[in-house]
mmCIF file of C-alpha atoms and ligand atoms in Angstrom:
data_model
loop_
_atom_site.group_PDB
_atom_site.id
_atom_site.type_symbol
_atom_site.label_atom_id
_atom_site.label_comp_id
_atom_site.label_asym_id
_atom_site.label_seq_id
_atom_site.Cartn_x
_atom_site.Cartn_y
_atom_site.Cartn_z
ATOM 1 C CA MET A 1036 18.590 -9.380 -11.025
ATOM 2 C CA ASN A 1037 17.206 -6.001 -9.661
ATOM 3 C CA ILE A 1038 13.481 -6.455 -9.013
ATOM 4 C CA VAL A 1039 11.102 -3.684 -8.030
ATOM 5 C CA ILE A 1040 7.713 -4.814 -6.768
ATOM 6 C CA LEU A 1041 4.727 -2.546 -6.454
ATOM 7 C CA THR A 1042 1.793 -3.862 -4.433
ATOM 8 C CA GLY A 1043 -1.737 -2.476 -4.094
ATOM 9 C CA ALA A 1044 -4.896 -3.299 -2.233
ATOM 10 C CA GLY A 1045 -5.403 -6.466 -4.277
ATOM 11 C CA ILE A 1046 -2.583 -8.343 -2.527
ATOM 12 C CA SER A 1047 -4.320 -7.901 0.810
ATOM 13 C CA ALA A 1048 -7.814 -8.713 -0.351
ATOM 14 C CA GLU A 1049 -7.526 -12.422 0.297
ATOM 15 C CA SER A 1050 -6.495 -11.520 3.904
ATOM 16 C CA GLY A 1051 -9.838 -9.672 4.391
ATOM 17 C CA VAL A 1052 -8.727 -6.148 3.892
ATOM 18 C CA PRO A 1053 -11.239 -4.487 1.544
ATOM 19 C CA THR A 1054 -9.912 -2.972 -1.630
ATOM 20 C CA PHE A 1055 -10.591 0.719 -2.444
ATOM 21 C CA ARG A 1056 -12.421 0.439 -5.626
ATOM 22 C CA GLY A 1057 -14.210 -2.896 -5.272
ATOM 23 C CA PRO A 1058 -17.874 -3.459 -4.485
ATOM 24 C CA ASP A 1059 -17.236 -2.727 -0.820
ATOM 25 C CA GLY A 1060 -15.275 0.422 -1.692
ATOM 26 C CA LEU A 1061 -17.848 2.753 0.010
ATOM 27 C CA TRP A 1062 -17.643 3.474 3.802
ATOM 28 C CA GLU A 1063 -20.942 4.409 5.469
ATOM 29 C CA GLY A 1064 -22.074 6.075 2.343
ATOM 30 C CA HIS A 1065 -18.872 8.101 1.790
ATOM 31 C CA ARG A 1066 -16.537 7.615 -1.162
ATOM 32 C CA VAL A 1067 -13.078 6.720 0.152
ATOM 33 C CA GLU A 1068 -11.828 9.786 -1.735
ATOM 34 C CA ASP A 1069 -14.057 11.896 0.380
ATOM 35 C CA VAL A 1070 -12.590 10.862 3.642
ATOM 36 C CA ALA A 1071 -8.956 10.642 2.452
ATOM 37 C CA THR A 1072 -8.127 14.206 1.778
ATOM 38 C CA PRO A 1073 -6.627 17.105 3.753
ATOM 39 C CA GLU A 1074 -9.820 19.023 3.102
ATOM 40 C CA ALA A 1075 -11.937 16.373 4.608
ATOM 41 C CA PHE A 1076 -9.780 16.300 7.685
ATOM 42 C CA GLU A 1077 -10.042 20.045 8.048
ATOM 43 C CA ARG A 1078 -13.773 20.008 7.520
ATOM 44 C CA ASP A 1079 -14.525 17.094 9.795
ATOM 45 C CA PRO A 1080 -11.615 15.562 11.571
ATOM 46 C CA GLN A 1081 -13.718 13.312 13.766
ATOM 47 C CA LEU A 1082 -15.157 11.616 10.694
ATOM 48 C CA VAL A 1083 -11.811 11.007 9.187
ATOM 49 C CA HIS A 1084 -10.447 9.680 12.577
ATOM 50 C CA GLN A 1085 -13.519 7.473 12.686
ATOM 51 C CA PHE A 1086 -12.752 5.989 9.219
ATOM 52 C CA TYR A 1087 -9.155 5.236 10.064
ATOM 53 C CA ASN A 1088 -9.956 4.057 13.611
ATOM 54 C CA GLY A 1089 -12.308 1.524 11.989
ATOM 55 C CA ARG A 1090 -9.677 0.333 9.576
ATOM 56 C CA ARG A 1091 -7.014 0.157 12.233
ATOM 57 C CA ALA A 1092 -9.231 -1.804 14.680
ATOM 58 C CA LYS A 1093 -10.112 -4.262 11.898
ATOM 59 C CA LEU A 1094 -6.491 -4.681 11.105
ATOM 60 C CA LEU A 1095 -5.721 -5.533 14.736
ATOM 61 C CA ASP A 1096 -8.771 -7.608 15.585
ATOM 62 C CA GLY A 1097 -7.009 -10.947 15.060
ATOM 63 C CA THR A 1098 -8.969 -11.981 11.989
ATOM 64 C CA ILE A 1099 -6.523 -10.588 9.361
ATOM 65 C CA HIS A 1100 -3.409 -12.453 8.654
ATOM 66 C CA PRO A 1101 -0.667 -12.296 5.795
ATOM 67 C CA ASN A 1102 -1.622 -14.584 2.914
ATOM 68 C CA PRO A 1103 0.563 -16.738 0.657
ATOM 69 C CA ALA A 1104 1.296 -13.760 -1.597
ATOM 70 C CA HIS A 1105 2.736 -11.672 1.202
ATOM 71 C CA LYS A 1106 4.728 -14.666 2.408
ATOM 72 C CA ALA A 1107 6.112 -15.495 -1.028
ATOM 73 C CA LEU A 1108 7.387 -11.957 -1.433
ATOM 74 C CA ALA A 1109 9.126 -12.177 1.888
ATOM 75 C CA ARG A 1110 10.701 -15.505 0.852
ATOM 76 C CA LEU A 1111 11.971 -13.835 -2.523
ATOM 77 C CA ALA A 1112 13.638 -11.087 -0.488
ATOM 78 C CA MET A 1113 15.163 -13.302 2.214
ATOM 79 C CA LEU A 1114 16.676 -15.758 -0.262
ATOM 80 C CA ARG A 1115 18.815 -12.968 -1.679
ATOM 81 C CA ALA A 1116 19.073 -14.541 -5.139
ATOM 82 C CA HIS A 1117 17.954 -11.102 -6.426
ATOM 83 C CA ARG A 1118 17.999 -7.580 -5.181
ATOM 84 C CA VAL A 1119 14.295 -6.772 -4.231
ATOM 85 C CA THR A 1120 12.809 -3.411 -3.609
ATOM 86 C CA LEU A 1121 9.261 -3.847 -2.256
ATOM 87 C CA VAL A 1122 7.041 -0.694 -2.713
ATOM 88 C CA SER A 1123 3.578 -0.794 -1.255
ATOM 89 C CA GLN A 1124 0.678 1.472 -1.694
ATOM 90 C CA ASN A 1125 -0.985 -0.341 1.181
ATOM 91 C CA ILE A 1126 -1.178 1.065 4.647
ATOM 92 C CA ASP A 1127 -1.603 -2.257 6.350
ATOM 93 C CA ASP A 1128 1.348 -4.123 7.908
ATOM 94 C CA LEU A 1129 0.777 -7.462 6.229
ATOM 95 C CA HIS A 1130 4.053 -7.401 4.233
ATOM 96 C CA GLU A 1131 5.935 -6.948 7.590
ATOM 97 C CA ARG A 1132 3.853 -9.605 9.338
ATOM 98 C CA GLY A 1133 4.530 -12.029 6.295
ATOM 99 C CA GLY A 1134 8.223 -11.517 6.914
ATOM 100 C CA SER A 1135 9.380 -8.910 4.360
ATOM 101 C CA PRO A 1136 12.507 -7.250 5.732
ATOM 102 C CA ALA A 1137 11.949 -3.835 4.109
ATOM 103 C CA VAL A 1138 8.864 -2.131 2.807
ATOM 104 C CA LEU A 1139 8.737 1.358 1.285
ATOM 105 C CA HIS A 1140 5.145 2.369 2.340
ATOM 106 C CA MET A 1141 4.636 5.158 -0.205
ATOM 107 C CA HIS A 1142 1.140 5.927 1.049
ATOM 108 C CA GLY A 1143 2.103 5.671 4.790
ATOM 109 C CA GLU A 1144 1.117 3.342 7.560
ATOM 110 C CA LEU A 1145 -2.170 2.822 9.383
ATOM 111 C CA LEU A 1146 -0.344 1.844 12.564
ATOM 112 C CA LYS A 1147 1.492 5.111 12.836
ATOM 113 C CA SER A 1148 0.361 8.653 13.762
ATOM 114 C CA ARG A 1149 2.001 11.879 12.941
ATOM 115 C CA CYS A 1150 1.887 15.168 14.816
ATOM 116 C CA THR A 1151 0.853 18.180 12.679
ATOM 117 C CA GLU A 1152 2.774 20.470 15.136
ATOM 118 C CA CYS A 1153 6.094 18.828 15.788
ATOM 119 C CA GLU A 1154 5.974 16.260 12.812
ATOM 120 C CA SER A 1155 6.982 13.431 15.027
ATOM 121 C CA VAL A 1156 5.837 9.978 13.889
ATOM 122 C CA ALA A 1157 4.802 7.347 16.491
ATOM 123 C CA VAL A 1158 3.456 3.864 16.623
ATOM 124 C CA CYS A 1159 -0.275 3.951 16.979
ATOM 125 C CA ARG A 1160 -2.466 1.029 17.758
ATOM 126 C CA GLU A 1161 -5.272 2.813 19.423
ATOM 127 C CA ASP A 1162 -8.141 5.045 18.219
ATOM 128 C CA LEU A 1163 -7.193 8.710 17.399
ATOM 129 C CA SER A 1164 -9.456 11.617 18.228
ATOM 130 C CA ARG A 1165 -9.237 15.365 18.606
ATOM 131 C CA ALA A 1166 -8.531 14.644 22.353
ATOM 132 C CA SER A 1167 -5.351 12.557 21.510
ATOM 133 C CA ILE A 1168 -2.163 13.910 22.961
ATOM 134 C CA CYS A 1169 1.226 13.901 21.081
ATOM 135 C CA GLY A 1170 3.838 11.955 23.078
ATOM 136 C CA ALA A 1171 6.602 14.056 21.689
ATOM 137 C CA CYS A 1172 5.429 17.675 22.109
ATOM 138 C CA GLY A 1173 2.472 17.257 24.486
ATOM 139 C CA GLY A 1174 0.025 19.015 21.982
ATOM 140 C CA ILE A 1175 -3.669 18.238 21.988
ATOM 141 C CA ASP A 1176 -5.777 17.875 18.826
ATOM 142 C CA CYS A 1177 -2.663 17.652 16.579
ATOM 143 C CA LEU A 1178 -2.368 13.931 15.723
ATOM 144 C CA ARG A 1179 -3.355 12.589 12.373
ATOM 145 C CA PRO A 1180 -2.969 9.130 10.686
ATOM 146 C CA HIS A 1181 0.457 8.836 9.119
ATOM 147 C CA VAL A 1182 -1.102 8.177 5.812
ATOM 148 C CA VAL A 1183 -0.956 9.945 2.437
ATOM 149 C CA TRP A 1184 -4.203 11.661 1.332
ATOM 150 C CA PHE A 1185 -5.233 12.507 -2.134
ATOM 151 C CA GLY A 1186 -3.325 15.711 -3.034
ATOM 152 C CA GLU A 1187 -0.437 15.005 -0.785
ATOM 153 C CA MET A 1188 2.943 13.896 -1.834
ATOM 154 C CA PRO A 1189 3.667 10.121 -1.441
ATOM 155 C CA PHE A 1190 6.756 9.072 0.563
ATOM 156 C CA PHE A 1191 10.090 7.594 -0.693
ATOM 157 C CA LEU A 1192 9.624 8.855 -4.243
ATOM 158 C CA ASP A 1193 13.371 9.507 -4.678
ATOM 159 C CA GLU A 1194 14.363 5.936 -3.423
ATOM 160 C CA ILE A 1195 11.651 4.383 -5.644
ATOM 161 C CA ALA A 1196 12.807 6.334 -8.712
ATOM 162 C CA ALA A 1197 16.352 5.253 -8.088
ATOM 163 C CA ALA A 1198 15.401 1.635 -7.704
ATOM 164 C CA ILE A 1199 13.261 1.765 -11.002
ATOM 165 C CA SER A 1200 16.041 3.364 -12.856
ATOM 166 C CA THR A 1201 18.232 0.232 -12.368
ATOM 167 C CA ALA A 1202 15.386 -2.402 -12.405
ATOM 168 C CA ASP A 1203 15.683 -5.452 -14.719
ATOM 169 C CA LEU A 1204 12.119 -6.533 -13.773
ATOM 170 C CA PHE A 1205 9.166 -4.516 -12.508
ATOM 171 C CA VAL A 1206 6.162 -6.332 -11.117
ATOM 172 C CA ALA A 1207 2.871 -4.713 -10.154
ATOM 173 C CA ILE A 1208 0.519 -6.870 -7.993
ATOM 174 C CA GLY A 1209 -3.061 -6.164 -7.046
ATOM 175 C CA THR A 1210 -3.347 -2.546 -8.154
ATOM 176 C CA SER A 1211 -5.990 -0.883 -10.339
ATOM 177 C CA GLY A 1212 -3.371 1.442 -11.983
ATOM 178 C CA LEU A 1213 -5.593 4.480 -11.453
ATOM 179 C CA VAL A 1214 -3.725 6.379 -8.787
ATOM 180 C CA TYR A 1215 -0.539 8.382 -9.726
ATOM 181 C CA PRO A 1216 2.360 8.545 -9.316
ATOM 182 C CA ALA A 1217 2.299 4.744 -8.610
ATOM 183 C CA ALA A 1218 0.369 4.128 -11.773
ATOM 184 C CA GLY A 1219 3.123 5.760 -13.805
ATOM 185 C CA PHE A 1220 5.960 3.475 -12.359
ATOM 186 C CA VAL A 1221 5.353 0.792 -15.159
ATOM 187 C CA SER A 1222 6.183 3.351 -17.861
ATOM 188 C CA LEU A 1223 9.280 4.643 -15.953
ATOM 189 C CA ALA A 1224 10.423 1.057 -15.583
ATOM 190 C CA ARG A 1225 9.874 0.304 -19.404
ATOM 191 C CA ASP A 1226 11.780 3.584 -20.302
ATOM 192 C CA ALA A 1227 14.591 2.309 -18.093
ATOM 193 C CA GLY A 1228 14.748 -0.940 -19.967
ATOM 194 C CA ALA A 1229 13.039 -3.203 -17.385
ATOM 195 C CA ARG A 1230 10.742 -6.107 -18.343
ATOM 196 C CA THR A 1231 7.305 -5.559 -16.778
ATOM 197 C CA LEU A 1232 4.842 -7.952 -15.374
ATOM 198 C CA GLU A 1233 1.324 -7.388 -13.885
ATOM 199 C CA ILE A 1234 -0.411 -9.761 -11.523
ATOM 200 C CA ASN A 1235 -4.045 -8.835 -11.010
ATOM 201 C CA LEU A 1236 -7.394 -10.296 -10.586
ATOM 202 C CA GLU A 1237 -8.749 -8.622 -13.734
ATOM 203 C CA ALA A 1238 -7.525 -6.172 -16.446
ATOM 204 C CA SER A 1239 -6.425 -2.831 -14.919
ATOM 205 C CA ALA A 1240 -6.223 0.689 -16.314
ATOM 206 C CA ALA A 1241 -2.526 0.010 -17.030
ATOM 207 C CA SER A 1242 -2.564 -3.590 -18.346
ATOM 208 C CA GLY A 1243 -1.826 -2.450 -21.784
ATOM 209 C CA VAL A 1244 1.532 -0.899 -20.707
ATOM 210 C CA PHE A 1245 2.912 -4.135 -19.272
ATOM 211 C CA HIS A 1246 4.909 -6.745 -21.379
ATOM 212 C CA GLU A 1247 2.931 -9.513 -19.598
ATOM 213 C CA SER A 1248 -0.271 -9.576 -17.635
ATOM 214 C CA ARG A 1249 -1.227 -12.630 -15.416
ATOM 215 C CA ARG A 1250 -4.886 -12.685 -14.357
ATOM 216 C CA GLY A 1251 -5.919 -14.361 -11.100
ATOM 217 C CA LYS A 1252 -5.670 -14.224 -7.318
ATOM 218 C CA ALA A 1253 -2.445 -12.876 -5.934
ATOM 219 C CA GLY A 1254 -2.515 -15.705 -3.278
ATOM 220 C CA ASP A 1255 -2.162 -18.244 -6.136
ATOM 221 C CA LEU A 1256 -0.123 -16.313 -8.805
ATOM 222 C CA VAL A 1257 2.423 -14.655 -6.514
ATOM 223 C CA PRO A 1258 3.806 -17.852 -4.955
ATOM 224 C CA GLU A 1259 3.943 -19.415 -8.503
ATOM 225 C CA TRP A 1260 5.897 -16.426 -9.856
ATOM 226 C CA VAL A 1261 8.261 -16.423 -6.900
ATOM 227 C CA GLU A 1262 8.802 -20.212 -7.423
ATOM 228 C CA GLU A 1263 9.814 -19.412 -11.037
ATOM 229 C CA MET A 1264 12.254 -16.736 -9.838
ATOM 230 C CA THR A 1265 14.013 -18.927 -7.390
ATOM 231 C CA ARG A 1266 14.072 -22.182 -9.204
HETATM 232 N N1 APR B 887 -5.619 -10.827 -6.324
HETATM 233 C C1 APR B 887 -5.003 -9.933 -7.189
HETATM 234 N N2 APR B 887 -5.682 -8.713 -7.517
HETATM 235 C C2 APR B 887 -6.759 -8.505 -6.879
HETATM 236 C C3 APR B 887 -7.361 -9.350 -5.891
HETATM 237 C C4 APR B 887 -6.811 -10.606 -5.608
HETATM 238 N N3 APR B 887 -7.228 -11.457 -4.764
HETATM 239 N N4 APR B 887 -8.612 -8.768 -5.462
HETATM 240 C C5 APR B 887 -8.698 -7.555 -5.998
HETATM 241 N N5 APR B 887 -7.608 -7.455 -7.038
HETATM 242 C C6 APR B 887 -7.344 -6.206 -7.754
HETATM 243 C C7 APR B 887 -8.597 -5.555 -8.344
HETATM 244 O O1 APR B 887 -9.031 -6.192 -9.536
HETATM 245 C C8 APR B 887 -8.073 -4.075 -8.589
HETATM 246 O O2 APR B 887 -7.544 -3.964 -9.878
HETATM 247 O O3 APR B 887 -6.580 -5.300 -7.006
HETATM 248 C C9 APR B 887 -6.859 -4.018 -7.487
HETATM 249 C C10 APR B 887 -7.268 -3.076 -6.330
HETATM 250 O O4 APR B 887 -7.410 -1.847 -6.849
HETATM 251 P P1 APR B 887 -7.731 -0.594 -5.779
HETATM 252 O O5 APR B 887 -8.794 -0.943 -4.919
HETATM 253 O O6 APR B 887 -7.935 0.617 -6.696
HETATM 254 O O7 APR B 887 -6.417 -0.449 -4.940
HETATM 255 P P2 APR B 887 -5.031 0.303 -5.278
HETATM 256 O O8 APR B 887 -4.646 0.202 -6.739
HETATM 257 O O9 APR B 887 -4.043 -0.278 -4.322
HETATM 258 O O10 APR B 887 -5.330 1.782 -5.001
HETATM 259 C C11 APR B 887 -4.314 2.656 -5.015
HETATM 260 O O11 APR B 887 -5.659 4.475 -4.175
HETATM 261 O O12 APR B 887 -7.367 5.002 -2.634
HETATM 262 C C12 APR B 887 -6.010 5.086 -2.917
HETATM 263 O O13 APR B 887 -4.308 5.420 -1.451
HETATM 264 C C13 APR B 887 -5.168 4.423 -1.792
HETATM 265 O O14 APR B 887 -3.185 3.051 -2.035
HETATM 266 C C14 APR B 887 -4.508 3.201 -2.527
HETATM 267 C C15 APR B 887 -4.513 3.758 -3.984
#
């Protein structure tokens, strides 16, 4: 079976990574949308760096680990009983740490930087600032987080569309269904003839579009679903 899985912030919530639109969705009084735009970076790059530096440091402080949902998705891919395309809106590396062999990070990766001058992408585990120097071109004040901000084009859209066009099953896990284009994948999948399943803590903006919705914690429901798929 061809399976396309889309994950969102909810799959990492039980690992201690805050979701975007939950009760802790504000950051020092700023709405996430206000620090995650190209305009915000132009207006106040230090503030935007500070926001991502904080999230990066938290991801690396040793308290955040992949949970049973990340590990179950890795198991599903590694068993090779199905062809799995894992698409994540998350910028954390918990799918990789959980053992997933391939992840399409459509909104980029927190542990990478990108040079706005030479476009080179590099591993980044340190704080970024206006004084950071690009290892590829030597430029100063030209590095940004390798993440997709509101108003920017997500990555891998062609690969994702191709995978959805041949999907037998589309599964969305832990995403509020509010941010496009990811929120539209379920309709694309239905149009392509796939069965669609949502696994989320509560009803989402897109719940009505899915053939089936399961409500509960990803850490409980995802391993159960993977068990069903590999029985
Ligand atoms: N298990 C399953 N679902 C959960 C859990 C959990 N333990 N905890 C929370 N959820 C659900 C919430 O009910 C919510 O519907 O996960 C969803 C998280 O929604 P958002 O915070 O909006 O995250 P997401 O959908 O990934 O956001 C999409 O928006 O801000 C941008 O680029 C950012 O990738 C992000 C995009």
